[in-house]
Every structure is written in C-alpha cells, then in structure tokens.
PDB file of N, CA and C in Angstrom:
ATOM      1  N   UNK A  66       4.472   0.812  -6.986  1.00  0.00           N
ATOM      2  CA  UNK A  66       4.143   0.049  -5.809  1.00  0.00           C
ATOM      3  C   UNK A  66       3.839  -1.373  -6.259  1.00  0.00           C
ATOM      4  N   UNK A  67       4.593  -2.327  -5.672  1.00  0.00           N
ATOM      5  CA  UNK A  67       4.370  -3.717  -6.062  1.00  0.00           C
ATOM      6  C   UNK A  67       3.871  -4.590  -4.918  1.00  0.00           C
ATOM      7  N   UNK A  68       3.914  -4.090  -3.676  1.00  0.00           N
ATOM      8  CA  UNK A  68       3.436  -4.880  -2.545  1.00  0.00           C
ATOM      9  C   UNK A  68       2.970  -3.958  -1.430  1.00  0.00           C
ATOM     10  N   UNK A  69       1.885  -4.338  -0.765  1.00  0.00           N
ATOM     11  CA  UNK A  69       1.365  -3.623   0.401  1.00  0.00           C
ATOM     12  C   UNK A  69       1.130  -4.655   1.491  1.00  0.00           C
ATOM     13  N   UNK A  70       1.589  -4.354   2.693  1.00  0.00           N
ATOM     14  CA  UNK A  70       1.359  -5.245   3.820  1.00  0.00           C
ATOM     15  C   UNK A  70       1.419  -4.473   5.115  1.00  0.00           C
ATOM     16  N   UNK A  71       1.076  -5.137   6.211  1.00  0.00           N
ATOM     17  CA  UNK A  71       1.116  -4.469   7.512  1.00  0.00           C
ATOM     18  C   UNK A  71       1.691  -5.400   8.560  1.00  0.00           C
ATOM     19  N   UNK A  72       2.321  -4.788   9.554  1.00  0.00           N
ATOM     20  CA  UNK A  72       2.854  -5.536  10.680  1.00  0.00           C
ATOM     21  C   UNK A  72       3.108  -4.572  11.825  1.00  0.00           C
ATOM     22  N   UNK A  73       2.914  -5.035  13.039  1.00  0.00           N
ATOM     23  CA  UNK A  73       3.240  -4.218  14.208  1.00  0.00           C
ATOM     24  C   UNK A  73       4.755  -4.107  14.364  1.00  0.00           C
ATOM     25  N   UNK A  74       5.487  -5.106  13.865  1.00  0.00           N
ATOM     26  CA  UNK A  74       6.941  -5.131  13.965  1.00  0.00           C
ATOM     27  C   UNK A  74       7.486  -5.753  12.683  1.00  0.00           C
ATOM     28  N   UNK A  75       8.119  -4.952  11.846  1.00  0.00           N
ATOM     29  CA  UNK A  75       8.587  -5.439  10.548  1.00  0.00           C
ATOM     30  C   UNK A  75       9.629  -6.545  10.675  1.00  0.00           C
ATOM     31  N   UNK A  76      10.369  -6.584  11.782  1.00  0.00           N
ATOM     32  CA  UNK A  76      11.380  -7.633  11.931  1.00  0.00           C
ATOM     33  C   UNK A  76      10.753  -9.010  12.133  1.00  0.00           C
ATOM     34  N   UNK A  77       9.531  -9.080  12.633  1.00  0.00           N
ATOM     35  CA  UNK A  77       8.891 -10.381  12.858  1.00  0.00           C
ATOM     36  C   UNK A  77       8.459 -11.052  11.561  1.00  0.00           C
ATOM     37  N   UNK A  78       8.331 -10.289  10.487  1.00  0.00           N
ATOM     38  CA  UNK A  78       7.963 -10.874   9.191  1.00  0.00           C
ATOM     39  C   UNK A  78       9.173 -10.960   8.266  1.00  0.00           C
ATOM     40  N   UNK A  79      10.381 -10.726   8.837  1.00  0.00           N
ATOM     41  CA  UNK A  79      11.599 -10.849   8.043  1.00  0.00           C
ATOM     42  C   UNK A  79      11.778  -9.756   7.019  1.00  0.00           C
ATOM     43  N   UNK A  80      11.241  -8.607   7.304  1.00  0.00           N
ATOM     44  CA  UNK A  80      11.252  -7.517   6.331  1.00  0.00           C
ATOM     45  C   UNK A  80      12.614  -6.868   6.258  1.00  0.00           C
ATOM     46  N   UNK A  81      13.168  -6.590   5.085  1.00  0.00           N
ATOM     47  CA  UNK A  81      12.580  -6.880   3.788  1.00  0.00           C
ATOM     48  C   UNK A  81      13.063  -8.180   3.153  1.00  0.00           C
ATOM     49  N   UNK A  82      14.317  -8.596   3.375  1.00  0.00           N
ATOM     50  CA  UNK A  82      14.876  -9.657   2.538  1.00  0.00           C
ATOM     51  C   UNK A  82      14.550 -11.078   2.985  1.00  0.00           C
ATOM     52  N   UNK A  83      14.008 -11.259   4.160  1.00  0.00           N
ATOM     53  CA  UNK A  83      13.590 -12.600   4.586  1.00  0.00           C
ATOM     54  C   UNK A  83      12.080 -12.769   4.495  1.00  0.00           C
ATOM     55  N   UNK A  84      11.399 -11.761   4.007  1.00  0.00           N
ATOM     56  CA  UNK A  84       9.953 -11.837   3.799  1.00  0.00           C
ATOM     57  C   UNK A  84       9.681 -12.842   2.686  1.00  0.00           C
ATOM     58  N   UNK A  85       8.592 -13.571   2.783  1.00  0.00           N
ATOM     59  CA  UNK A  85       8.291 -14.621   1.794  1.00  0.00           C
ATOM     60  C   UNK A  85       8.111 -14.082   0.383  1.00  0.00           C
ATOM     61  N   UNK A  86       7.761 -12.793   0.225  1.00  0.00           N
ATOM     62  CA  UNK A  86       7.564 -12.218  -1.107  1.00  0.00           C
ATOM     63  C   UNK A  86       8.816 -11.513  -1.640  1.00  0.00           C
ATOM     64  N   UNK A  87       9.896 -11.453  -0.860  1.00  0.00           N
ATOM     65  CA  UNK A  87      11.077 -10.702  -1.286  1.00  0.00           C
ATOM     66  C   UNK A  87      11.683 -11.181  -2.609  1.00  0.00           C
ATOM     67  N   UNK A  88      11.685 -12.470  -2.932  1.00  0.00           N
ATOM     68  CA  UNK A  88      12.219 -12.851  -4.249  1.00  0.00           C
ATOM     69  C   UNK A  88      11.471 -12.169  -5.405  1.00  0.00           C
ATOM     70  N   UNK A  89      10.161 -12.006  -5.260  1.00  0.00           N
ATOM     71  CA  UNK A  89       9.388 -11.314  -6.298  1.00  0.00           C
ATOM     72  C   UNK A  89       9.803  -9.851  -6.402  1.00  0.00           C
ATOM     73  N   UNK A  90       9.982  -9.201  -5.259  1.00  0.00           N
ATOM     74  CA  UNK A  90      10.360  -7.778  -5.252  1.00  0.00           C
ATOM     75  C   UNK A  90      11.731  -7.580  -5.878  1.00  0.00           C
ATOM     76  N   UNK A  91      12.678  -8.435  -5.492  1.00  0.00           N
ATOM     77  CA  UNK A  91      14.040  -8.314  -6.014  1.00  0.00           C
ATOM     78  C   UNK A  91      14.050  -8.574  -7.510  1.00  0.00           C
ATOM     79  N   UNK A  92      13.277  -9.555  -7.952  1.00  0.00           N
ATOM     80  CA  UNK A  92      13.177  -9.846  -9.384  1.00  0.00           C
ATOM     81  C   UNK A  92      12.645  -8.640 -10.145  1.00  0.00           C
ATOM     82  N   UNK A  93      11.582  -8.025  -9.629  1.00  0.00           N
ATOM     83  CA  UNK A  93      11.007  -6.843 -10.283  1.00  0.00           C
ATOM     84  C   UNK A  93      11.972  -5.661 -10.282  1.00  0.00           C
ATOM     85  N   UNK A  94      12.755  -5.506  -9.192  1.00  0.00           N
ATOM     86  CA  UNK A  94      13.678  -4.376  -9.072  1.00  0.00           C
ATOM     87  C   UNK A  94      14.966  -4.597  -9.860  1.00  0.00           C
ATOM     88  N   UNK A  95      15.272  -5.838 -10.209  1.00  0.00           N
ATOM     89  CA  UNK A  95      16.500  -6.124 -10.939  1.00  0.00           C
ATOM     90  C   UNK A  95      17.625  -6.591 -10.028  1.00  0.00           C
ATOM     91  N   UNK A  96      17.666  -6.116  -8.809  1.00  0.00           N
ATOM     92  CA  UNK A  96      18.612  -6.562  -7.783  1.00  0.00           C
ATOM     93  C   UNK A  96      18.153  -6.016  -6.445  1.00  0.00           C
ATOM     94  N   UNK A  97      18.699  -6.580  -5.364  1.00  0.00           N
ATOM     95  CA  UNK A  97      18.286  -6.090  -4.050  1.00  0.00           C
ATOM     96  C   UNK A  97      18.757  -4.664  -3.810  1.00  0.00           C
ATOM     97  N   UNK A  98      19.736  -4.217  -4.581  1.00  0.00           N
ATOM     98  CA  UNK A  98      20.241  -2.847  -4.421  1.00  0.00           C
ATOM     99  C   UNK A  98      19.343  -1.820  -5.104  1.00  0.00           C
ATOM    100  N   UNK A  99      18.456  -2.264  -5.967  1.00  0.00           N
ATOM    101  CA  UNK A  99      17.500  -1.364  -6.625  1.00  0.00           C
ATOM    102  C   UNK A  99      16.142  -1.347  -5.937  1.00  0.00           C
ATOM    103  N   UNK A 100      15.987  -2.153  -4.905  1.00  0.00           N
ATOM    104  CA  UNK A 100      14.714  -2.251  -4.201  1.00  0.00           C
ATOM    105  C   UNK A 100      14.544  -1.059  -3.263  1.00  0.00           C
ATOM    106  N   UNK A 101      13.430  -0.369  -3.374  1.00  0.00           N
ATOM    107  CA  UNK A 101      13.121   0.767  -2.507  1.00  0.00           C
ATOM    108  C   UNK A 101      11.955   0.386  -1.607  1.00  0.00           C
ATOM    109  N   UNK A 102      12.103   0.668  -0.325  1.00  0.00           N
ATOM    110  CA  UNK A 102      11.105   0.300   0.671  1.00  0.00           C
ATOM    111  C   UNK A 102      10.565   1.564   1.323  1.00  0.00           C
ATOM    112  N   UNK A 103       9.258   1.618   1.488  1.00  0.00           N
ATOM    113  CA  UNK A 103       8.628   2.733   2.205  1.00  0.00           C
ATOM    114  C   UNK A 103       7.714   2.150   3.272  1.00  0.00           C
ATOM    115  N   UNK A 104       7.614   2.842   4.380  1.00  0.00           N
ATOM    116  CA  UNK A 104       6.690   2.406   5.425  1.00  0.00           C
ATOM    117  C   UNK A 104       6.032   3.625   6.039  1.00  0.00           C
ATOM    118  N   UNK A 105       4.905   3.405   6.642  1.00  0.00           N
ATOM    119  CA  UNK A 105       4.138   4.472   7.287  1.00  0.00           C
ATOM    120  C   UNK A 105       3.766   4.003   8.680  1.00  0.00           C
ATOM    121  N   UNK A 106       4.317   4.675   9.682  1.00  0.00           N
ATOM    122  CA  UNK A 106       4.006   4.326  11.063  1.00  0.00           C
ATOM    123  C   UNK A 106       2.766   5.086  11.495  1.00  0.00           C
ATOM    124  N   UNK A 107       1.812   4.378  12.055  1.00  0.00           N
ATOM    125  CA  UNK A 107       0.557   4.982  12.500  1.00  0.00           C
ATOM    126  C   UNK A 107       0.584   5.038  14.026  1.00  0.00           C
ATOM    127  N   UNK A 108       0.924   6.193  14.597  1.00  0.00           N
ATOM    128  CA  UNK A 108       0.990   6.282  16.056  1.00  0.00           C
ATOM    129  C   UNK A 108      -0.351   5.900  16.691  1.00  0.00           C
ATOM    130  N   UNK A 109      -0.315   4.929  17.577  1.00  0.00           N
ATOM    131  CA  UNK A 109      -1.534   4.484  18.246  1.00  0.00           C
ATOM    132  C   UNK A 109      -2.440   3.633  17.381  1.00  0.00           C
ATOM    133  N   UNK A 110      -2.009   3.332  16.149  1.00  0.00           N
ATOM    134  CA  UNK A 110      -2.848   2.560  15.234  1.00  0.00           C
ATOM    135  C   UNK A 110      -2.971   1.110  15.657  1.00  0.00           C
ATOM    136  N   UNK A 111      -4.161   0.603  15.566  1.00  0.00           N
ATOM    137  CA  UNK A 111      -4.426  -0.802  15.869  1.00  0.00           C
ATOM    138  C   UNK A 111      -4.206  -1.645  14.614  1.00  0.00           C
ATOM    139  N   UNK A 112      -4.082  -2.958  14.760  1.00  0.00           N
ATOM    140  CA  UNK A 112      -3.981  -3.810  13.571  1.00  0.00           C
ATOM    141  C   UNK A 112      -5.136  -3.578  12.595  1.00  0.00           C
ATOM    142  N   UNK A 113      -6.328  -3.320  13.112  1.00  0.00           N
ATOM    143  CA  UNK A 113      -7.475  -3.079  12.224  1.00  0.00           C
ATOM    144  C   UNK A 113      -7.292  -1.797  11.411  1.00  0.00           C
ATOM    145  N   UNK A 114      -6.671  -0.771  11.999  1.00  0.00           N
ATOM    146  CA  UNK A 114      -6.393   0.459  11.252  1.00  0.00           C
ATOM    147  C   UNK A 114      -5.396   0.175  10.128  1.00  0.00           C
ATOM    148  N   UNK A 115      -4.319  -0.540  10.473  1.00  0.00           N
ATOM    149  CA  UNK A 115      -3.304  -0.853   9.466  1.00  0.00           C
ATOM    150  C   UNK A 115      -3.900  -1.694   8.339  1.00  0.00           C
ATOM    151  N   UNK A 116      -4.737  -2.661   8.684  1.00  0.00           N
ATOM    152  CA  UNK A 116      -5.352  -3.514   7.671  1.00  0.00           C
ATOM    153  C   UNK A 116      -6.266  -2.712   6.751  1.00  0.00           C
ATOM    154  N   UNK A 117      -7.031  -1.795   7.309  1.00  0.00           N
ATOM    155  CA  UNK A 117      -7.926  -0.982   6.486  1.00  0.00           C
ATOM    156  C   UNK A 117      -7.136  -0.110   5.513  1.00  0.00           C
ATOM    157  N   UNK A 118      -6.045   0.481   5.986  1.00  0.00           N
ATOM    158  CA  UNK A 118      -5.199   1.291   5.108  1.00  0.00           C
ATOM    159  C   UNK A 118      -4.621   0.420   3.999  1.00  0.00           C
ATOM    160  N   UNK A 119      -4.153  -0.777   4.343  1.00  0.00           N
ATOM    161  CA  UNK A 119      -3.606  -1.688   3.332  1.00  0.00           C
ATOM    162  C   UNK A 119      -4.645  -2.053   2.280  1.00  0.00           C
ATOM    163  N   UNK A 120      -5.850  -2.348   2.717  1.00  0.00           N
ATOM    164  CA  UNK A 120      -6.898  -2.730   1.769  1.00  0.00           C
ATOM    165  C   UNK A 120      -7.236  -1.591   0.822  1.00  0.00           C
ATOM    166  N   UNK A 121      -7.261  -0.367   1.320  1.00  0.00           N
ATOM    167  CA  UNK A 121      -7.538   0.778   0.446  1.00  0.00           C
ATOM    168  C   UNK A 121      -6.394   0.996  -0.543  1.00  0.00           C
ATOM    169  N   UNK A 122      -5.142   0.874  -0.082  1.00  0.00           N
ATOM    170  CA  UNK A 122      -4.001   1.011  -0.992  1.00  0.00           C
ATOM    171  C   UNK A 122      -4.024  -0.073  -2.062  1.00  0.00           C
ATOM    172  N   UNK A 123      -4.371  -1.309  -1.667  1.00  0.00           N
ATOM    173  CA  UNK A 123      -4.454  -2.395  -2.648  1.00  0.00           C
ATOM    174  C   UNK A 123      -5.583  -2.159  -3.644  1.00  0.00           C
ATOM    175  N   UNK A 124      -6.683  -1.597  -3.193  1.00  0.00           N
ATOM    176  CA  UNK A 124      -7.803  -1.312  -4.095  1.00  0.00           C
ATOM    177  C   UNK A 124      -7.420  -0.248  -5.114  1.00  0.00           C
ATOM    178  N   UNK A 125      -6.654   0.743  -4.689  1.00  0.00           N
ATOM    179  CA  UNK A 125      -6.296   1.845  -5.586  1.00  0.00           C
ATOM    180  C   UNK A 125      -5.152   1.463  -6.520  1.00  0.00           C
ATOM    181  N   UNK A 126      -4.087   0.850  -5.996  1.00  0.00           N
ATOM    182  CA  UNK A 126      -2.876   0.621  -6.783  1.00  0.00           C
ATOM    183  C   UNK A 126      -2.760  -0.780  -7.374  1.00  0.00           C
ATOM    184  N   UNK A 127      -3.542  -1.752  -6.900  1.00  0.00           N
ATOM    185  CA  UNK A 127      -3.503  -3.128  -7.389  1.00  0.00           C
ATOM    186  C   UNK A 127      -2.063  -3.646  -7.503  1.00  0.00           C
ATOM    187  N   UNK A 128      -1.325  -3.694  -6.380  1.00  0.00           N
ATOM    188  CA  UNK A 128       0.072  -4.118  -6.437  1.00  0.00           C
ATOM    189  C   UNK A 128       0.210  -5.564  -6.917  1.00  0.00           C
ATOM    190  N   UNK A 129       1.130  -5.781  -7.841  1.00  0.00           N
ATOM    191  CA  UNK A 129       1.240  -7.073  -8.513  1.00  0.00           C
ATOM    192  C   UNK A 129       1.707  -8.213  -7.615  1.00  0.00           C
ATOM    193  N   UNK A 130       2.419  -7.941  -6.538  1.00  0.00           N
ATOM    194  CA  UNK A 130       2.914  -9.005  -5.663  1.00  0.00           C
ATOM    195  C   UNK A 130       1.963  -9.349  -4.524  1.00  0.00           C
ATOM    196  N   UNK A 131       0.820  -8.696  -4.464  1.00  0.00           N
ATOM    197  CA  UNK A 131      -0.184  -9.058  -3.459  1.00  0.00           C
ATOM    198  C   UNK A 131      -1.131 -10.089  -4.047  1.00  0.00           C
ATOM    199  N   UNK A 132      -1.398 -11.137  -3.288  1.00  0.00           N
ATOM    200  CA  UNK A 132      -2.347 -12.151  -3.734  1.00  0.00           C
ATOM    201  C   UNK A 132      -3.782 -11.674  -3.547  1.00  0.00           C
ATOM    202  N   UNK A 133      -4.012 -10.869  -2.495  1.00  0.00           N
ATOM    203  CA  UNK A 133      -5.352 -10.348  -2.215  1.00  0.00           C
ATOM    204  C   UNK A 133      -5.679  -9.208  -3.177  1.00  0.00           C
ATOM    205  N   UNK A 134      -6.925  -9.132  -3.571  1.00  0.00           N
ATOM    206  CA  UNK A 134      -7.390  -8.050  -4.437  1.00  0.00           C
ATOM    207  C   UNK A 134      -8.625  -7.429  -3.795  1.00  0.00           C
ATOM    208  N   UNK A 135      -8.739  -6.113  -3.874  1.00  0.00           N
ATOM    209  CA  UNK A 135      -9.851  -5.401  -3.264  1.00  0.00           C
ATOM    210  C   UNK A 135     -10.429  -4.397  -4.248  1.00  0.00           C
ATOM    211  N   UNK A 136     -11.724  -4.205  -4.170  1.00  0.00           N
ATOM    212  CA  UNK A 136     -12.402  -3.189  -4.967  1.00  0.00           C
ATOM    213  C   UNK A 136     -12.367  -1.863  -4.221  1.00  0.00           C
ATOM    214  N   UNK A 137     -12.392  -0.772  -4.969  1.00  0.00           N
ATOM    215  CA  UNK A 137     -12.455   0.550  -4.339  1.00  0.00           C
ATOM    216  C   UNK A 137     -13.774   0.654  -3.565  1.00  0.00           C
ATOM    217  N   UNK A 138     -13.698   1.051  -2.301  1.00  0.00           N
ATOM    218  CA  UNK A 138     -14.897   1.062  -1.471  1.00  0.00           C
ATOM    219  C   UNK A 138     -15.326   2.443  -1.006  1.00  0.00           C
ATOM    220  N   UNK A 139     -14.441   3.427  -1.070  1.00  0.00           N
ATOM    221  CA  UNK A 139     -14.810   4.759  -0.575  1.00  0.00           C
ATOM    222  C   UNK A 139     -15.881   5.385  -1.451  1.00  0.00           C
ATOM    223  N   UNK A 140     -16.820   6.015  -0.820  1.00  0.00           N
ATOM    224  CA  UNK A 140     -17.844   6.767  -1.533  1.00  0.00           C
ATOM    225  C   UNK A 140     -17.673   8.241  -1.172  1.00  0.00           C
ATOM    226  N   UNK A 141     -17.834   9.119  -2.161  1.00  0.00           N
ATOM    227  CA  UNK A 141     -17.616  10.544  -1.937  1.00  0.00           C
ATOM    228  C   UNK A 141     -18.460  11.087  -0.792  1.00  0.00           C
ATOM    229  N   UNK A 142     -19.694  10.593  -0.672  1.00  0.00           N
ATOM    230  CA  UNK A 142     -20.575  11.140   0.371  1.00  0.00           C
ATOM    231  C   UNK A 142     -20.126  10.763   1.785  1.00  0.00           C
ATOM    232  N   UNK A 143     -19.236   9.791   1.922  1.00  0.00           N
ATOM    233  CA  UNK A 143     -18.749   9.434   3.248  1.00  0.00           C
ATOM    234  C   UNK A 143     -17.871  10.530   3.835  1.00  0.00           C
ATOM    235  N   UNK A 144     -17.189  11.241   2.986  1.00  0.00           N
ATOM    236  CA  UNK A 144     -16.245  12.252   3.453  1.00  0.00           C
ATOM    237  C   UNK A 144     -16.753  13.653   3.155  1.00  0.00           C
ATOM    238  N   UNK A 145     -17.402  13.839   2.022  1.00  0.00           N
ATOM    239  CA  UNK A 145     -17.840  15.173   1.624  1.00  0.00           C
ATOM    240  C   UNK A 145     -16.674  15.947   1.025  1.00  0.00           C
ATOM    241  N   UNK A 146     -16.947  17.143   0.593  1.00  0.00           N
ATOM    242  CA  UNK A 146     -15.896  17.958  -0.002  1.00  0.00           C
ATOM    243  C   UNK A 146     -15.211  18.789   1.056  1.00  0.00           C
ATOM    244  N   UNK A 147     -13.926  18.901   0.933  1.00  0.00           N
ATOM    245  CA  UNK A 147     -13.152  19.759   1.819  1.00  0.00           C
ATOM    246  C   UNK A 147     -11.847  20.083   1.118  1.00  0.00           C
ATOM    247  N   UNK A 148     -11.146  21.063   1.619  1.00  0.00           N
ATOM    248  CA  UNK A 148      -9.887  21.455   1.016  1.00  0.00           C
ATOM    249  C   UNK A 148      -8.871  21.744   2.114  1.00  0.00           C
ATOM    250  N   UNK A 149      -7.702  21.148   1.979  1.00  0.00           N
ATOM    251  CA  UNK A 149      -6.586  21.408   2.880  1.00  0.00           C
ATOM    252  C   UNK A 149      -5.322  21.434   2.035  1.00  0.00           C
ATOM    253  N   UNK A 150      -4.214  21.848   2.600  1.00  0.00           N
ATOM    254  CA  UNK A 150      -2.968  21.853   1.823  1.00  0.00           C
ATOM    255  C   UNK A 150      -2.537  20.463   1.351  1.00  0.00           C
ATOM    256  N   UNK A 151      -3.081  19.406   1.930  1.00  0.00           N
ATOM    257  CA  UNK A 151      -2.662  18.054   1.549  1.00  0.00           C
ATOM    258  C   UNK A 151      -3.703  17.308   0.719  1.00  0.00           C
ATOM    259  N   UNK A 152      -4.686  17.992   0.167  1.00  0.00           N
ATOM    260  CA  UNK A 152      -5.705  17.302  -0.632  1.00  0.00           C
ATOM    261  C   UNK A 152      -5.478  17.454  -2.126  1.00  0.00           C
ATOM    262  N   UNK A 153      -4.231  17.742  -2.522  1.00  0.00           N
ATOM    263  CA  UNK A 153      -3.919  17.812  -3.943  1.00  0.00           C
ATOM    264  C   UNK A 153      -4.047  16.418  -4.559  1.00  0.00           C
ATOM    265  N   UNK A 154      -4.141  16.337  -5.894  1.00  0.00           N
ATOM    266  CA  UNK A 154      -4.239  15.030  -6.544  1.00  0.00           C
ATOM    267  C   UNK A 154      -3.018  14.161  -6.233  1.00  0.00           C
ATOM    268  N   UNK A 155      -3.199  12.857  -6.333  1.00  0.00           N
ATOM    269  CA  UNK A 155      -2.089  11.935  -6.141  1.00  0.00           C
ATOM    270  C   UNK A 155      -1.015  12.189  -7.178  1.00  0.00           C
ATOM    271  N   UNK A 156       0.223  11.846  -6.854  1.00  0.00           N
ATOM    272  CA  UNK A 156       1.326  12.038  -7.788  1.00  0.00           C
ATOM    273  C   UNK A 156       1.554  10.790  -8.626  1.00  0.00           C
ATOM    274  N   UNK A 157       0.488  10.115  -8.958  1.00  0.00           N
ATOM    275  CA  UNK A 157       0.569   8.918  -9.788  1.00  0.00           C
ATOM    276  C   UNK A 157      -0.434   9.056 -10.926  1.00  0.00           C
ATOM    277  N   UNK A 158      -0.186   8.332 -12.004  1.00  0.00           N
ATOM    278  CA  UNK A 158      -1.136   8.385 -13.114  1.00  0.00           C
ATOM    279  C   UNK A 158      -2.275   7.381 -12.929  1.00  0.00           C
ATOM    280  N   UNK A 159      -2.264   6.628 -11.817  1.00  0.00           N
ATOM    281  CA  UNK A 159      -3.340   5.680 -11.549  1.00  0.00           C
ATOM    282  C   UNK A 159      -4.594   6.438 -11.167  1.00  0.00           C
ATOM    283  N   UNK A 160      -5.699   6.094 -11.751  1.00  0.00           N
ATOM    284  CA  UNK A 160      -6.975   6.716 -11.421  1.00  0.00           C
ATOM    285  C   UNK A 160      -7.800   5.715 -10.631  1.00  0.00           C
ATOM    286  N   UNK A 161      -8.052   5.983  -9.342  1.00  0.00           N
ATOM    287  CA  UNK A 161      -8.785   5.012  -8.536  1.00  0.00           C
ATOM    288  C   UNK A 161     -10.227   4.814  -8.973  1.00  0.00           C
ATOM    289  N   UNK A 162     -10.720   5.654  -9.878  1.00  0.00           N
ATOM    290  CA  UNK A 162     -12.108   5.548 -10.325  1.00  0.00           C
ATOM    291  C   UNK A 162     -12.268   4.697 -11.574  1.00  0.00           C
ATOM    292  N   UNK A 163     -11.170   4.175 -12.113  1.00  0.00           N
ATOM    293  CA  UNK A 163     -11.252   3.319 -13.293  1.00  0.00           C
ATOM    294  C   UNK A 163     -10.704   1.946 -12.950  1.00  0.00           C
ATOM    295  N   UNK A 164     -11.144   0.937 -13.671  1.00  0.00           N
ATOM    296  CA  UNK A 164     -10.631  -0.413 -13.412  1.00  0.00           C
ATOM    297  C   UNK A 164      -9.268  -0.552 -14.065  1.00  0.00           C
ATOM    298  N   UNK A 165      -8.507  -1.523 -13.601  1.00  0.00           N
ATOM    299  CA  UNK A 165      -7.120  -1.687 -14.049  1.00  0.00           C
ATOM    300  C   UNK A 165      -7.062  -2.722 -15.141  1.00  0.00           C
TER     301      UNK A 165
END
C-alpha cells in the first residue's frame, strides 16, 4: 500500500491517472500497467467515516505517497475481545503495534 485517500466520487479527483499523486504511484509500480487500485465503498458512509478509516489505515501502514502521518490511536479496551470469522490476523507482515 503506497497511498490512502477518500472521496465521495473518485472521478472528481481524477482517479487514478489524473490524480495529483499518480506520477508517484506509476513510478513505484514501474508503469501504469503494473499499478493496482483497490477501493472500499462504505454504504451510507459520511465523509467523516471515510476520513477516520483513512487515518487508521495511514497509521497502520504508513503509505509512502501520503504526506499526512498518523499515530496508531486504537486502544484494546475500546473494543474489548471478541471472535468472529473475520478477526483473523492481517495478511501483512506490518505490525501496527511497532513503529516503522
């Protein structure tokens, strides 16, 4: 993950190739044909919801093309322990509990 951002409409920010950060992404990918894009639509999500998700992703993954930097803010006691089929560990070697 090299960039995290949010928008109500991706076409208004020129996503992906007219976005102001796209030259950085293409450079990192080697060409525009190697660039992979993922998005997550939040049904009924407000801009504040999208921004909060972005800030948490930036705190955990520290994407290199983002100018903003955030510290990890979640505390275990806010959520408590629980188990569901989707609470397996992340599929990345990044540990959100250590500094980068």
